[in-house]
Coordinates of C-alpha atoms in Angstrom, one line a residue:
Chain A
M430 CA 20.1 -35.4 -54.5
W431 CA 23.3 -33.5 -55.4
W432 CA 25.2 -30.7 -53.8
H433 CA 28.2 -28.7 -54.8
R434 CA 31.2 -28.0 -52.7
G435 CA 34.7 -26.9 -53.7
G436 CA 33.9 -27.1 -57.4
K437 CA 32.9 -30.7 -57.0
L438 CA 29.6 -32.6 -56.9
W439 CA 28.7 -34.8 -54.0
R440 CA 25.8 -37.0 -53.5
V441 CA 24.1 -37.2 -50.1
G442 CA 21.6 -39.4 -48.4
E443 CA 22.2 -42.6 -50.2
P444 CA 24.5 -45.3 -48.9
A445 CA 26.7 -47.0 -51.5
S446 CA 25.0 -50.3 -50.8
R447 CA 21.7 -49.0 -52.0
R448 CA 23.1 -47.6 -55.2
R449 CA 24.0 -51.1 -56.4
R450 CA 20.4 -52.0 -56.7
L451 CA 19.6 -49.6 -59.5
S452 CA 18.3 -51.1 -62.8
T453 CA 20.3 -50.6 -66.0
D454 CA 18.0 -47.8 -67.1
D455 CA 18.1 -46.1 -63.8
R456 CA 21.9 -46.4 -63.6
R457 CA 22.2 -44.9 -67.1
A458 CA 19.8 -42.1 -66.1
E459 CA 21.8 -41.4 -63.0
L460 CA 25.1 -41.2 -64.9
L461 CA 23.4 -38.7 -67.2
R462 CA 22.2 -36.6 -64.3
I463 CA 25.7 -36.5 -62.9
G464 CA 27.0 -35.6 -66.4
A465 CA 24.4 -32.8 -66.8
A466 CA 25.4 -31.3 -63.4
L467 CA 29.1 -31.5 -64.4
F468 CA 28.6 -30.0 -67.9
A469 CA 26.4 -27.3 -66.3
E470 CA 29.4 -26.0 -64.4
R471 CA 32.3 -26.8 -66.7
P472 CA 33.0 -26.9 -70.4
Y473 CA 33.2 -30.2 -72.2
D474 CA 37.0 -30.3 -72.3
D475 CA 37.3 -29.8 -68.6
V476 CA 35.1 -32.8 -67.7
R477 CA 36.9 -36.1 -67.3
I478 CA 34.8 -39.2 -67.9
T479 CA 36.5 -40.9 -65.0
E480 CA 35.1 -38.3 -62.6
I481 CA 31.6 -39.4 -63.7
A482 CA 32.3 -43.0 -63.0
D483 CA 33.7 -42.1 -59.6
L484 CA 30.8 -39.8 -58.7
G485 CA 28.3 -42.5 -59.9
G486 CA 30.0 -45.2 -57.8
V487 CA 30.5 -47.4 -60.9
S488 CA 33.7 -48.8 -62.4
R489 CA 35.2 -47.1 -65.5
G490 CA 34.5 -50.4 -67.4
L491 CA 30.8 -50.1 -66.6
L492 CA 30.7 -46.5 -67.6
Y493 CA 32.4 -47.3 -71.0
H494 CA 29.8 -50.1 -71.4
Y495 CA 27.0 -47.5 -71.3
F496 CA 29.0 -44.8 -73.2
P497 CA 31.9 -46.0 -75.3
T498 CA 33.5 -42.6 -75.6
K499 CA 33.3 -39.2 -73.9
Q500 CA 31.6 -37.8 -77.0
D501 CA 28.9 -40.5 -76.7
F502 CA 28.4 -39.5 -73.2
A503 CA 28.3 -35.8 -74.0
I504 CA 25.8 -36.4 -76.8
A505 CA 23.5 -38.3 -74.4
V506 CA 23.7 -35.5 -71.9
T507 CA 22.9 -32.9 -74.6
Q508 CA 20.0 -35.1 -75.8
Q509 CA 18.5 -35.2 -72.4
A510 CA 19.0 -31.4 -71.8
C511 CA 17.3 -30.8 -75.1
G512 CA 14.3 -32.9 -74.1
S513 CA 13.9 -31.1 -70.8
M514 CA 14.1 -27.8 -72.7
F515 CA 10.8 -28.6 -74.5
E516 CA 9.1 -29.5 -71.2
A517 CA 10.4 -26.2 -69.7
A518 CA 9.2 -24.2 -72.7
E519 CA 5.7 -25.7 -73.2
P520 CA 3.4 -22.9 -74.6
D521 CA 0.3 -21.9 -72.5
P522 CA -2.7 -21.8 -74.9
T523 CA -4.8 -19.8 -72.5
V524 CA -2.9 -16.6 -73.2
S525 CA -2.4 -14.7 -76.5
P526 CA 0.1 -16.0 -79.1
V527 CA 2.4 -13.0 -78.3
E528 CA 2.3 -13.8 -74.6
Q529 CA 2.9 -17.5 -75.3
L530 CA 5.9 -16.6 -77.4
R531 CA 7.3 -14.2 -74.8
A532 CA 6.9 -16.8 -72.0
V533 CA 8.4 -19.6 -74.1
L534 CA 11.4 -17.4 -75.2
D535 CA 12.0 -16.3 -71.6
G536 CA 12.0 -20.0 -70.5
Y537 CA 14.3 -20.8 -73.4
V538 CA 16.9 -18.2 -72.6
R539 CA 16.8 -19.1 -68.9
F540 CA 17.2 -22.7 -69.8
A541 CA 20.2 -22.0 -72.1
A542 CA 21.8 -20.0 -69.2
E543 CA 21.2 -22.9 -66.7
H544 CA 22.5 -25.5 -69.2
E545 CA 25.1 -23.3 -70.8
H546 CA 27.6 -26.0 -71.7
P547 CA 25.3 -28.6 -73.2
Y548 CA 23.6 -25.7 -75.0
R549 CA 26.9 -24.5 -76.5
A550 CA 27.9 -28.1 -77.2
M551 CA 24.7 -28.7 -79.2
H552 CA 25.0 -25.6 -81.2
T553 CA 28.8 -25.2 -81.6
G554 CA 31.3 -27.8 -80.3
L555 CA 29.4 -31.0 -81.2
V556 CA 27.5 -29.7 -84.2
A557 CA 29.5 -31.7 -86.7
D558 CA 28.7 -35.0 -84.9
P559 CA 26.0 -36.9 -86.9
V560 CA 24.0 -37.8 -83.8
V561 CA 24.0 -34.2 -82.6
R562 CA 23.2 -33.0 -86.1
E563 CA 20.1 -35.2 -86.2
L564 CA 19.1 -34.2 -82.7
R565 CA 19.4 -30.5 -83.7
R566 CA 17.4 -31.2 -86.8
Q567 CA 14.6 -32.7 -84.8
D568 CA 14.8 -30.0 -82.2
L569 CA 14.5 -27.2 -84.8
A570 CA 11.7 -29.0 -86.6
E571 CA 9.7 -29.2 -83.3
H572 CA 10.3 -25.5 -82.6
E573 CA 9.2 -24.6 -86.1
R574 CA 6.1 -26.7 -85.7
R575 CA 5.3 -25.1 -82.4
V576 CA 5.9 -21.5 -83.7
L577 CA 3.7 -22.1 -86.7
A578 CA 0.9 -23.8 -84.7
T579 CA 0.9 -20.8 -82.3
F580 CA 0.7 -18.1 -84.9
L581 CA -1.1 -19.8 -87.8
P582 CA -3.1 -22.6 -86.1
D583 CA -5.7 -22.9 -88.9
V584 CA -3.7 -22.7 -92.1
E585 CA -1.0 -24.7 -93.9
P586 CA 1.9 -22.3 -93.8
P587 CA 3.5 -21.3 -97.1
E588 CA 7.1 -22.5 -97.7
A589 CA 8.4 -18.9 -97.7
L590 CA 7.1 -18.4 -94.1
R591 CA 8.6 -21.8 -93.1
V592 CA 12.0 -20.7 -94.4
A593 CA 11.7 -17.4 -92.5
V594 CA 10.8 -19.2 -89.3
R595 CA 13.7 -21.6 -89.6
G596 CA 16.0 -18.6 -90.2
W597 CA 14.4 -16.9 -87.1
L598 CA 15.3 -20.0 -85.0
A599 CA 18.9 -19.6 -86.0
F600 CA 18.6 -15.9 -85.0
V601 CA 17.3 -16.9 -81.6
I602 CA 20.1 -19.5 -81.1
A603 CA 22.8 -16.9 -82.2
V604 CA 21.4 -14.2 -80.0
C605 CA 21.3 -16.7 -77.1
L606 CA 24.9 -17.8 -77.6
D607 CA 26.0 -14.2 -78.0
W608 CA 24.3 -13.3 -74.7
L609 CA 26.0 -16.3 -73.0
D610 CA 29.4 -15.1 -74.4
R611 CA 29.1 -11.4 -73.7
R612 CA 26.1 -10.6 -71.4
S613 CA 26.3 -7.2 -73.1
V614 CA 22.6 -6.5 -72.8
D615 CA 19.8 -7.7 -70.4
R616 CA 18.1 -11.0 -70.7
A617 CA 14.8 -9.2 -71.1
E618 CA 16.2 -7.3 -74.1
I619 CA 17.2 -10.5 -75.8
V620 CA 13.7 -11.9 -75.3
E621 CA 12.0 -8.7 -76.7
L622 CA 14.4 -8.7 -79.7
C623 CA 13.4 -12.3 -80.5
V624 CA 9.7 -11.6 -80.0
R625 CA 9.8 -8.5 -82.1
S626 CA 11.7 -10.2 -84.9
L627 CA 9.2 -13.1 -85.2
L628 CA 6.3 -10.7 -85.1
D629 CA 7.9 -8.8 -88.0
I630 CA 8.2 -12.0 -90.0
V631 CA 4.6 -13.0 -89.3
A632 CA 3.5 -9.4 -90.2
A633 CA 5.5 -9.5 -93.5
H634 CA 3.8 -12.8 -94.4
R635 CA 0.3 -11.4 -93.7
G636 CA 1.3 -8.4 -95.9
Chain B
M1153 CA 43.0 -23.4 -116.6
W1154 CA 40.8 -26.3 -115.4
W1155 CA 38.2 -28.4 -117.1
H1156 CA 35.9 -31.1 -115.9
R1157 CA 35.3 -34.5 -117.6
G1158 CA 33.9 -37.7 -116.2
G1159 CA 33.6 -36.3 -112.7
K1160 CA 37.3 -35.4 -112.7
L1161 CA 39.3 -32.2 -113.0
W1162 CA 42.0 -32.0 -115.7
R1163 CA 44.4 -29.2 -116.3
V1164 CA 45.2 -28.2 -119.8
G1165 CA 47.8 -26.0 -121.6
E1166 CA 50.7 -26.4 -119.2
P1167 CA 53.3 -29.0 -119.6
A1168 CA 54.5 -30.8 -116.5
S1169 CA 58.0 -29.4 -116.9
R1170 CA 56.7 -25.8 -116.5
R1171 CA 54.8 -26.6 -113.3
R1172 CA 58.0 -27.5 -111.5
R1173 CA 59.2 -23.9 -111.7
L1174 CA 56.5 -22.5 -109.4
S1175 CA 57.6 -20.8 -106.1
T1176 CA 56.5 -22.2 -102.8
D1177 CA 53.7 -19.6 -102.5
D1178 CA 52.5 -20.2 -106.0
R1179 CA 52.6 -23.9 -105.5
R1180 CA 50.5 -23.6 -102.3
A1181 CA 48.1 -21.3 -104.1
E1182 CA 47.7 -23.7 -107.0
L1183 CA 47.0 -26.6 -104.6
L1184 CA 44.3 -24.5 -103.0
R1185 CA 42.8 -23.7 -106.3
I1186 CA 42.6 -27.4 -107.1
G1187 CA 41.1 -28.0 -103.7
A1188 CA 38.5 -25.3 -104.2
A1189 CA 37.5 -26.8 -107.5
L1190 CA 37.2 -30.3 -106.0
F1191 CA 35.3 -29.1 -102.9
A1192 CA 33.0 -27.0 -105.2
E1193 CA 31.8 -30.2 -106.8
R1194 CA 32.0 -32.8 -104.1
P1195 CA 31.5 -32.9 -100.3
Y1196 CA 34.5 -32.9 -98.0
D1197 CA 34.2 -36.7 -97.2
D1198 CA 34.3 -37.5 -100.9
V1199 CA 37.6 -35.7 -101.7
R1200 CA 40.8 -37.7 -101.3
I1201 CA 43.9 -35.6 -100.5
T1202 CA 45.9 -37.9 -102.8
E1203 CA 43.8 -36.7 -105.8
I1204 CA 44.9 -33.1 -105.1
A1205 CA 48.5 -34.2 -105.1
D1206 CA 48.0 -36.1 -108.4
L1207 CA 46.2 -33.2 -110.0
G1208 CA 48.8 -30.7 -108.8
G1209 CA 51.6 -32.8 -110.1
V1210 CA 53.3 -32.9 -106.7
S1211 CA 54.3 -35.9 -104.5
R1212 CA 52.0 -36.8 -101.6
G1213 CA 55.0 -36.0 -99.3
L1214 CA 55.2 -32.4 -100.6
L1215 CA 51.4 -32.0 -100.2
Y1216 CA 51.6 -33.2 -96.6
H1217 CA 54.5 -30.7 -96.1
Y1218 CA 52.1 -27.8 -97.1
F1219 CA 49.0 -29.3 -95.4
P1220 CA 49.8 -31.9 -92.7
T1221 CA 46.1 -33.3 -92.6
K1222 CA 43.1 -33.2 -94.9
Q1223 CA 41.4 -31.0 -92.3
D1224 CA 44.3 -28.5 -92.6
F1225 CA 43.8 -28.5 -96.3
A1226 CA 40.0 -28.1 -96.1
I1227 CA 40.5 -25.2 -93.7
A1228 CA 42.9 -23.4 -96.0
V1229 CA 40.4 -23.9 -98.9
T1230 CA 37.6 -22.5 -96.7
Q1231 CA 39.7 -19.6 -95.6
Q1232 CA 40.5 -18.7 -99.3
A1233 CA 36.8 -19.1 -100.4
C1234 CA 35.8 -16.8 -97.5
G1235 CA 38.3 -14.1 -98.6
S1236 CA 37.0 -14.1 -102.1
M1237 CA 33.4 -13.8 -100.8
F1238 CA 34.3 -10.4 -99.4
E1239 CA 35.8 -9.3 -102.7
A1240 CA 32.6 -10.6 -104.5
A1241 CA 30.3 -8.8 -102.0
E1242 CA 32.0 -5.4 -101.8
P1243 CA 29.2 -2.8 -101.3
D1244 CA 28.8 0.0 -103.9
P1245 CA 28.6 3.3 -102.1
T1246 CA 27.1 5.2 -105.1
V1247 CA 23.7 3.5 -104.6
S1248 CA 21.2 3.7 -101.6
P1249 CA 21.9 1.6 -98.5
V1250 CA 19.0 -0.7 -99.3
E1251 CA 20.3 -1.2 -102.8
Q1252 CA 23.8 -1.9 -101.5
L1253 CA 22.3 -4.4 -99.1
R1254 CA 20.3 -6.1 -101.8
A1255 CA 23.3 -6.3 -104.2
V1256 CA 25.6 -7.6 -101.5
L1257 CA 23.1 -10.3 -100.4
D1258 CA 22.5 -11.3 -103.9
G1259 CA 26.2 -11.7 -104.4
Y1260 CA 26.5 -13.6 -101.1
V1261 CA 23.8 -16.1 -101.9
R1262 CA 25.2 -16.7 -105.5
F1263 CA 28.7 -17.1 -104.0
A1264 CA 27.3 -19.7 -101.4
A1265 CA 25.7 -21.6 -104.3
E1266 CA 28.9 -21.6 -106.3
H1267 CA 31.1 -22.6 -103.3
E1268 CA 28.5 -24.8 -101.7
H1269 CA 30.8 -27.3 -100.0
P1270 CA 33.3 -24.9 -98.5
Y1271 CA 30.4 -22.8 -97.4
R1272 CA 28.7 -25.7 -95.7
A1273 CA 32.0 -26.8 -94.2
M1274 CA 32.6 -23.4 -92.7
H1275 CA 29.2 -23.2 -91.2
T1276 CA 28.5 -26.8 -90.3
G1277 CA 31.0 -29.6 -90.8
L1278 CA 34.2 -27.8 -89.7
V1279 CA 32.6 -25.4 -87.3
A1280 CA 34.0 -27.0 -84.2
D1281 CA 37.6 -26.7 -85.5
P1282 CA 39.4 -23.9 -83.6
V1283 CA 40.9 -22.4 -86.8
V1284 CA 37.5 -22.4 -88.6
R1285 CA 35.9 -21.0 -85.5
E1286 CA 38.3 -18.1 -85.5
L1287 CA 37.9 -17.6 -89.2
R1288 CA 34.1 -17.6 -88.8
R1289 CA 34.4 -15.1 -85.9
Q1290 CA 36.5 -12.7 -88.1
D1291 CA 34.2 -13.2 -91.0
L1292 CA 31.1 -12.4 -88.9
A1293 CA 32.8 -9.4 -87.3
E1294 CA 33.7 -8.0 -90.8
H1295 CA 30.1 -8.5 -92.0
E1296 CA 28.8 -6.8 -88.8
R1297 CA 31.1 -3.8 -89.4
R1298 CA 30.0 -3.5 -93.0
V1299 CA 26.3 -3.7 -92.3
L1300 CA 26.6 -1.1 -89.5
A1301 CA 28.8 1.2 -91.6
T1302 CA 26.2 1.0 -94.5
F1303 CA 23.2 1.8 -92.4
L1304 CA 24.6 3.9 -89.5
P1305 CA 27.7 5.5 -91.0
D1306 CA 27.8 8.4 -88.6
V1307 CA 27.0 7.0 -85.2
E1308 CA 28.5 4.6 -82.7
P1309 CA 25.9 1.8 -82.9
P1310 CA 24.3 0.8 -79.5
E1311 CA 25.1 -2.7 -78.2
A1312 CA 21.4 -3.9 -78.6
L1313 CA 21.6 -3.1 -82.3
R1314 CA 24.9 -4.9 -82.6
V1315 CA 23.4 -8.0 -81.0
A1316 CA 20.5 -7.9 -83.4
V1317 CA 22.8 -7.5 -86.4
R1318 CA 24.9 -10.5 -85.3
G1319 CA 21.6 -12.5 -84.9
W1320 CA 20.6 -11.4 -88.4
L1321 CA 23.9 -12.7 -89.8
A1322 CA 23.0 -16.1 -88.3
F1323 CA 19.6 -15.7 -89.9
V1324 CA 21.2 -15.1 -93.3
I1325 CA 23.5 -18.1 -93.0
A1326 CA 20.7 -20.4 -91.9
V1327 CA 18.4 -19.2 -94.7
C1328 CA 21.3 -19.7 -97.2
L1329 CA 22.0 -23.3 -95.9
D1330 CA 18.3 -24.0 -95.9
W1331 CA 18.1 -22.9 -99.5
L1332 CA 21.1 -24.9 -100.5
D1333 CA 19.5 -28.0 -98.9
R1334 CA 16.0 -27.6 -100.2
R1335 CA 15.8 -25.0 -103.0
S1336 CA 12.2 -24.8 -101.9
V1337 CA 11.8 -21.1 -102.8
D1338 CA 13.5 -18.8 -105.4
R1339 CA 16.9 -17.2 -104.7
A1340 CA 15.3 -13.8 -105.2
E1341 CA 12.8 -14.6 -102.3
I1342 CA 15.7 -15.5 -100.0
V1343 CA 17.4 -12.2 -100.8
E1344 CA 14.2 -10.2 -100.2
L1345 CA 13.6 -12.1 -96.9
C1346 CA 17.0 -11.1 -95.7
V1347 CA 16.8 -7.5 -96.8
R1348 CA 13.4 -7.1 -95.2
S1349 CA 14.5 -8.7 -92.0
L1350 CA 17.5 -6.3 -91.6
L1351 CA 15.4 -3.3 -92.5
D1352 CA 12.9 -4.3 -89.7
I1353 CA 15.8 -4.6 -87.3
V1354 CA 17.1 -1.1 -88.2
A1355 CA 13.6 0.3 -88.1
A1356 CA 13.0 -1.2 -84.6
H1357 CA 16.2 0.4 -83.5
R1358 CA 15.3 3.9 -84.8
G1359 CA 11.9 3.5 -83.0

């Protein structure tokens, strides 16, 4: 349980003595939760790794044992945020494909806004890192698979459509980052723009 | 004048004595030309900065004077490649907007193929670098301006269309990188996919 005050994160309801009993996995997960909360409110460069140790009630040495560098830590946070994005954006097969798409995109854009810093890190700041690059590749492949399964469940999609869907995913990411930077149009407009754009691609494929 | 042999670049027709008379600007430009040629045939990590000094007939000290790090050098090469891309992709106002778009995109995709490594560097490997980020921002802004001037020369484009065009530019880059990686469809298909996608965006805007 976390709460914010004066630009800082505080943990309540758990005495220090209890925290010591966490297993290695739980401790790692807890440090990542703290990191996600810090990165949610501040950019990468403004988060000090020592803060995370202090908030987690662990020594800096132990933190460095789990995450040798700040970049390793940031990557693990990004990886976790990315996993939760898929849970948050699970399509609902009881509604039409277009409604599924709209709901998933709405969830996606909200999620990007709530996890602005890890989202930016994944698609800009950390993009050259080999681990993030691989994570991004897997993430895009899963989105591609989901989009194709929603719109063309019964056929093997032709390569030209796959290329277009991969291009469309880059469109969605760019539009999301643009919206996070400028907020120059409404979130609903962003979602409709992305929906429309994919429908046009699918329609072009169907001829 | 450069020629390739055994995976190396050689210069012909100019004796070493003449090279020494180059001005500072010319020397810098020459080092960049060598770099562009090396980066055109090999990825960033496989180019050693000392090779560039050797091929340019300058000391390593002088090379480091012009470009303190390999990254500085790679950025300057990218910057130059980027400038030539605009010259290569100048629209021809005597043909229809769609034909202009098709010709510019065809030139763009060819250019990306010919300058594959600087192109990749600009959009993936070096994207987190502040100088490349600014270069990329200017590059995208100029493409956005050109696209809007071609299709909507007489009106101030609404923000929603600008967002869509910026998203489309990301689509074009992603499709280009995908094509460089996989070559899974023809270049002409890539160009048509990008043309069609922009026409859909413009049509959606016009209602």
